[in-house]
GROMACS .gro file of C-alpha atoms in nm:
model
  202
    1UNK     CA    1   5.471   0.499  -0.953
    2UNK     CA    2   5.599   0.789  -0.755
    3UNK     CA    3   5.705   0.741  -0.386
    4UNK     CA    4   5.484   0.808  -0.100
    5UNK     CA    5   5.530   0.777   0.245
    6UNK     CA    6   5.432   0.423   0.371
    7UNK     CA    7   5.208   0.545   0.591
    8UNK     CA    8   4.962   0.703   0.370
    9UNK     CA    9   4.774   0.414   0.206
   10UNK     CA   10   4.692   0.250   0.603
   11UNK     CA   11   4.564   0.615   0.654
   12UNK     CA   12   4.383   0.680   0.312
   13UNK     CA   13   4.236   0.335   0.355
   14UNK     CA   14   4.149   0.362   0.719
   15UNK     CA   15   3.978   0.669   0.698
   16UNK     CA   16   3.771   0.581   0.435
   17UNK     CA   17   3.653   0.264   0.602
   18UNK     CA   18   3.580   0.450   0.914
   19UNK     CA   19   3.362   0.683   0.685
   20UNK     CA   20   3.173   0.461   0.482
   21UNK     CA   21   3.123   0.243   0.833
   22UNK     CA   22   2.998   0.571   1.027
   23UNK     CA   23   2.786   0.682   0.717
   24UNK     CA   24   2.644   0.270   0.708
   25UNK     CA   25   2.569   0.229   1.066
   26UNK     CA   26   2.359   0.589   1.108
   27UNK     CA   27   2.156   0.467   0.826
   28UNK     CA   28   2.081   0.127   0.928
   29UNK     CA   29   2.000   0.243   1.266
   30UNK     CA   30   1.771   0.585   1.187
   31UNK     CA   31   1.569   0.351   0.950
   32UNK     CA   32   1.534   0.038   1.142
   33UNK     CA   33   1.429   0.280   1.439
   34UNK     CA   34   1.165   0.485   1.227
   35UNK     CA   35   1.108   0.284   0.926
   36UNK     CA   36   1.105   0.437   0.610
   37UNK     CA   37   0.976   0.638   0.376
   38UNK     CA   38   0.870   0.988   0.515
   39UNK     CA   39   0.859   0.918   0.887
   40UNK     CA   40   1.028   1.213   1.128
   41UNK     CA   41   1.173   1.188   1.467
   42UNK     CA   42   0.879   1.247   1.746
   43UNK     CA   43   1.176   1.556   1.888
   44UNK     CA   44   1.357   1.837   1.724
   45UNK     CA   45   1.648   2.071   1.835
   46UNK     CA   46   1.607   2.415   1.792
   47UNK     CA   47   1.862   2.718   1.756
   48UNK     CA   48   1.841   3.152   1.792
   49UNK     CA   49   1.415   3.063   1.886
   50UNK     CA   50   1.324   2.811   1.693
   51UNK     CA   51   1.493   2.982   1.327
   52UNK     CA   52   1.700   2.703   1.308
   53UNK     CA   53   1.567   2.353   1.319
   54UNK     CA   54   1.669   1.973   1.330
   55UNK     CA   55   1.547   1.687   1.331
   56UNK     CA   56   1.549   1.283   1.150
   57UNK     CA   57   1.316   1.233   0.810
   58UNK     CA   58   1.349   0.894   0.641
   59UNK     CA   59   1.372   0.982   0.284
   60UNK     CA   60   1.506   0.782  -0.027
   61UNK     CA   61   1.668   0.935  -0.296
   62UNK     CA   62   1.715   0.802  -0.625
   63UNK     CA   63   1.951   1.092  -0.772
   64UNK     CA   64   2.268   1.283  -0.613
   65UNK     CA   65   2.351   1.544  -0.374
   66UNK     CA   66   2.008   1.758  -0.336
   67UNK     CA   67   1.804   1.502  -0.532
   68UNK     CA   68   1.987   1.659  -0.851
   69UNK     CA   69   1.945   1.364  -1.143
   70UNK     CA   70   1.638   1.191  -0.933
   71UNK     CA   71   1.612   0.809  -1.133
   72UNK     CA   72   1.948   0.807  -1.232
   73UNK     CA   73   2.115   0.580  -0.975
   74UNK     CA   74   2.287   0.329  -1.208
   75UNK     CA   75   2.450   0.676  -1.363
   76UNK     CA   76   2.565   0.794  -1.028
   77UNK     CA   77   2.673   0.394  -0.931
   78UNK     CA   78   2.920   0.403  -1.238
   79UNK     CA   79   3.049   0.757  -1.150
   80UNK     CA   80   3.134   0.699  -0.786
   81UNK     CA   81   3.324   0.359  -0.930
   82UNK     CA   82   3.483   0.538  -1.156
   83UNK     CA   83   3.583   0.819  -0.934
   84UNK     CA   84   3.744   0.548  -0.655
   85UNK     CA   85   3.960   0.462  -0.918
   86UNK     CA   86   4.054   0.772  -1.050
   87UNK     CA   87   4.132   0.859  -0.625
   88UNK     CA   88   4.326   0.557  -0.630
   89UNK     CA   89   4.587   0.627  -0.933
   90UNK     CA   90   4.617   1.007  -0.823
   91UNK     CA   91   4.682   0.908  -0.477
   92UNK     CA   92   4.991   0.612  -0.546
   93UNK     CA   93   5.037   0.673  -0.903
   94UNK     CA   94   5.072   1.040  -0.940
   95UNK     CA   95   5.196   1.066  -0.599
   96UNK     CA   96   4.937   1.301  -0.451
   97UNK     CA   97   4.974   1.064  -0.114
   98UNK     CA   98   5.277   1.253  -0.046
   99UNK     CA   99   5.055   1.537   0.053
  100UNK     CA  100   4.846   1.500   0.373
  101UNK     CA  101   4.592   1.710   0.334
  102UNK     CA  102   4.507   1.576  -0.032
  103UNK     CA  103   4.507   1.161   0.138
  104UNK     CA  104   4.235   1.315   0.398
  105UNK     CA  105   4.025   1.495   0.121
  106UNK     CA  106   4.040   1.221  -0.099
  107UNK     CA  107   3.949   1.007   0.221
  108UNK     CA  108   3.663   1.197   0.287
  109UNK     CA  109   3.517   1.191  -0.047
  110UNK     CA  110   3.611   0.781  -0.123
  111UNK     CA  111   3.457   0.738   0.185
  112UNK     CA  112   3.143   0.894   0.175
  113UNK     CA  113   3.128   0.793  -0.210
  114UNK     CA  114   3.129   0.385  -0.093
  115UNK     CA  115   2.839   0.453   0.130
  116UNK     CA  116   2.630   0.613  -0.121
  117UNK     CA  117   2.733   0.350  -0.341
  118UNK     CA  118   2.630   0.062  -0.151
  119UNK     CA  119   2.289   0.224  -0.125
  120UNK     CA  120   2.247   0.271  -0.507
  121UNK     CA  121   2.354  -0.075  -0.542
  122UNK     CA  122   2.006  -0.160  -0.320
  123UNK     CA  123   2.251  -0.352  -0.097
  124UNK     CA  124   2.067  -0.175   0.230
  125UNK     CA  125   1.773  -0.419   0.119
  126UNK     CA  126   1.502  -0.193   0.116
  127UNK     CA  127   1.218  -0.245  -0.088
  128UNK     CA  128   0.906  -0.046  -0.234
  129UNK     CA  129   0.568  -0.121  -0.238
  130UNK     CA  130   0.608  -0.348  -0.559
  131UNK     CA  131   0.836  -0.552  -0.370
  132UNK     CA  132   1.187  -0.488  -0.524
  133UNK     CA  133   1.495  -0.353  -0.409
  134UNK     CA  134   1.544  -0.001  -0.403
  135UNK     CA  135   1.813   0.138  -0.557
  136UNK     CA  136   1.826   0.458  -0.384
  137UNK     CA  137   2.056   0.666  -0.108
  138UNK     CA  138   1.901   0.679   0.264
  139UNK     CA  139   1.894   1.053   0.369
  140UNK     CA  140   1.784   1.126   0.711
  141UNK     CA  141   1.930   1.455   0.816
  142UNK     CA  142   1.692   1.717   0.799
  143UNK     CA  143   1.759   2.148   0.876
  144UNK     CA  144   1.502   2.354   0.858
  145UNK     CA  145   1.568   2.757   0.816
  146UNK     CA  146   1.315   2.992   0.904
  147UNK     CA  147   1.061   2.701   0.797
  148UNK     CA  148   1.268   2.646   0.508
  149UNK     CA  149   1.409   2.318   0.459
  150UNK     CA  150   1.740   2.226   0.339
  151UNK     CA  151   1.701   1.854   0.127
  152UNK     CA  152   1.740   1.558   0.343
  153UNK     CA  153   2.095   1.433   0.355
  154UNK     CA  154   2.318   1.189   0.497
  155UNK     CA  155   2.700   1.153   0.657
  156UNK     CA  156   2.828   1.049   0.359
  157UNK     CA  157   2.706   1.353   0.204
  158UNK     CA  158   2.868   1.513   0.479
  159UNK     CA  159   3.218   1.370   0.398
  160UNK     CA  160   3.191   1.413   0.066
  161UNK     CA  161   3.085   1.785   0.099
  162UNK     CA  162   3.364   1.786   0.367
  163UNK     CA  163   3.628   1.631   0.160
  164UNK     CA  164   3.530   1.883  -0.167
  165UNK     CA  165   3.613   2.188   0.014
  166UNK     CA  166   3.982   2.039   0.165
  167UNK     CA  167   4.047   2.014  -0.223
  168UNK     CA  168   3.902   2.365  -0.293
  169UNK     CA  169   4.090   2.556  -0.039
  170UNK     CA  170   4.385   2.321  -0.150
  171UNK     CA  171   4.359   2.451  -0.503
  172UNK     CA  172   4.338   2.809  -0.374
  173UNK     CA  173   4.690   2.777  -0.187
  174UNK     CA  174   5.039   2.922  -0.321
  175UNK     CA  175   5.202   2.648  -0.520
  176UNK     CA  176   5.489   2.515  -0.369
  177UNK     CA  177   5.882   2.537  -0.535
  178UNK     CA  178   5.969   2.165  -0.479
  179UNK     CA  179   6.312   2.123  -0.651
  180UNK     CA  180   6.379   1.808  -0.842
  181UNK     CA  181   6.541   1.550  -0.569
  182UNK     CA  182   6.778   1.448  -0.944
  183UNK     CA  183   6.893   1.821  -0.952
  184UNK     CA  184   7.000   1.839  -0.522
  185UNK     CA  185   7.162   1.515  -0.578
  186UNK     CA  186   7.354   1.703  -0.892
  187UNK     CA  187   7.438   1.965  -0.673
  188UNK     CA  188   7.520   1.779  -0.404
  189UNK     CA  189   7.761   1.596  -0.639
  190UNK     CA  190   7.877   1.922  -0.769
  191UNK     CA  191   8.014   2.070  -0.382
  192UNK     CA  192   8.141   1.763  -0.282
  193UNK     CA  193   8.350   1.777  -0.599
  194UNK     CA  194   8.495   2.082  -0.564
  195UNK     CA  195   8.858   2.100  -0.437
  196UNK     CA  196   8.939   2.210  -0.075
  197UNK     CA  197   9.179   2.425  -0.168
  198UNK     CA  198   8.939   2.651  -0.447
  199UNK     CA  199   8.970   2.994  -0.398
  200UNK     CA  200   8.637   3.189  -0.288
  201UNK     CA  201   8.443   3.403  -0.483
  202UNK     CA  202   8.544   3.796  -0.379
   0.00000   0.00000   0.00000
């Protein structure tokens, strides 16, 4: 396990809870306030005359980001696991924690892949028609452009959108020279070694 600061697993984990609580709370609240499924907020905002347009719209969705994969919850379930674990062992086993900007993108994204998560897992209690559980996100964000509308989303979506793009414009910057801490030691060896007396270089 390489080092990391301290610090960096309280804020990793911290700002994921904060997240997943933020993305958990909207959700519980929009829906409890206008029920669910297909039920939109009696106001709107509007932007540059009315092109741009917001407003709430219960929705469920049983597939990912956009609605891509639509029945496949128990698909997307095992990915987001799977991803919070590969997070994990980058973060404080590869030693990406020692940068800050990759423990707040990966915060983002563990973050907003939890609340999803306990939505596919039907843990929001919300059930169809037949009666059961439904194992599908709550989206409730709705934009409309030019009287086009964007799919329904959530926060979570948000962070995880938000969080994707930290690690895109991370991949995009200049690599850093980080010289082995074995080799400055060497060198550091190396001066302190040499005699006082050593002539200089000319």
């Amino acid at each position: 396990m390489r080092h990391v600061p301290a610090s960096r697993p309280i804020l990793f984990g911290l700002t994921a809870v904060l997240c997943c609580g933020v993305d958990l709370y909207t959700k519980q609240q929009v829906f409890d306030t206008l029920g669910y499924e297909g039920i939109s907020s009696d106001w709107q905002k509007e932007w540059f005359d009315g092109a741009v347009r917001f407003k709430l719209l219960t929705s469920f969705n049983s597939g990912a980001l956009w609605g891509i994969g639509q029945g496949k919850s128990w698909l997307f379930a095992i990915l987001s696991i799977g991803a919070a674990l590969g997070v994990m062992w980058w973060l404080f086993v590869a030693g990406a924690a020692r940068s800050l900007w990759l423990t707040l993108a990966l915060a983002l994204v563990t973050g907003g892949a939890l609340g999803n998560l306990y939505d596919r897992l039907g843990l929001h209690g919300c059930t169809g028609p037949d009666g059961e559980v439904l194992l599908a996100v709550r989206d409730f964000l709705l934009f409309e452009f030019g009287g086009w509308g964007w799919p329904v989303f959530n926060f979570a979506d948000v962070f995880l959108v938000t969080g994707a793009m930290m690690l895109a414009l991370q991949s995009l910057a200049p690599p850093r020279e980080a010289e082995d801490p074995a080799l400055q030691e060497s060198n550091a060896d190396g001066a302190s070694a040499q005699p006082a007396d050593a002539p200089a270089g000319g």
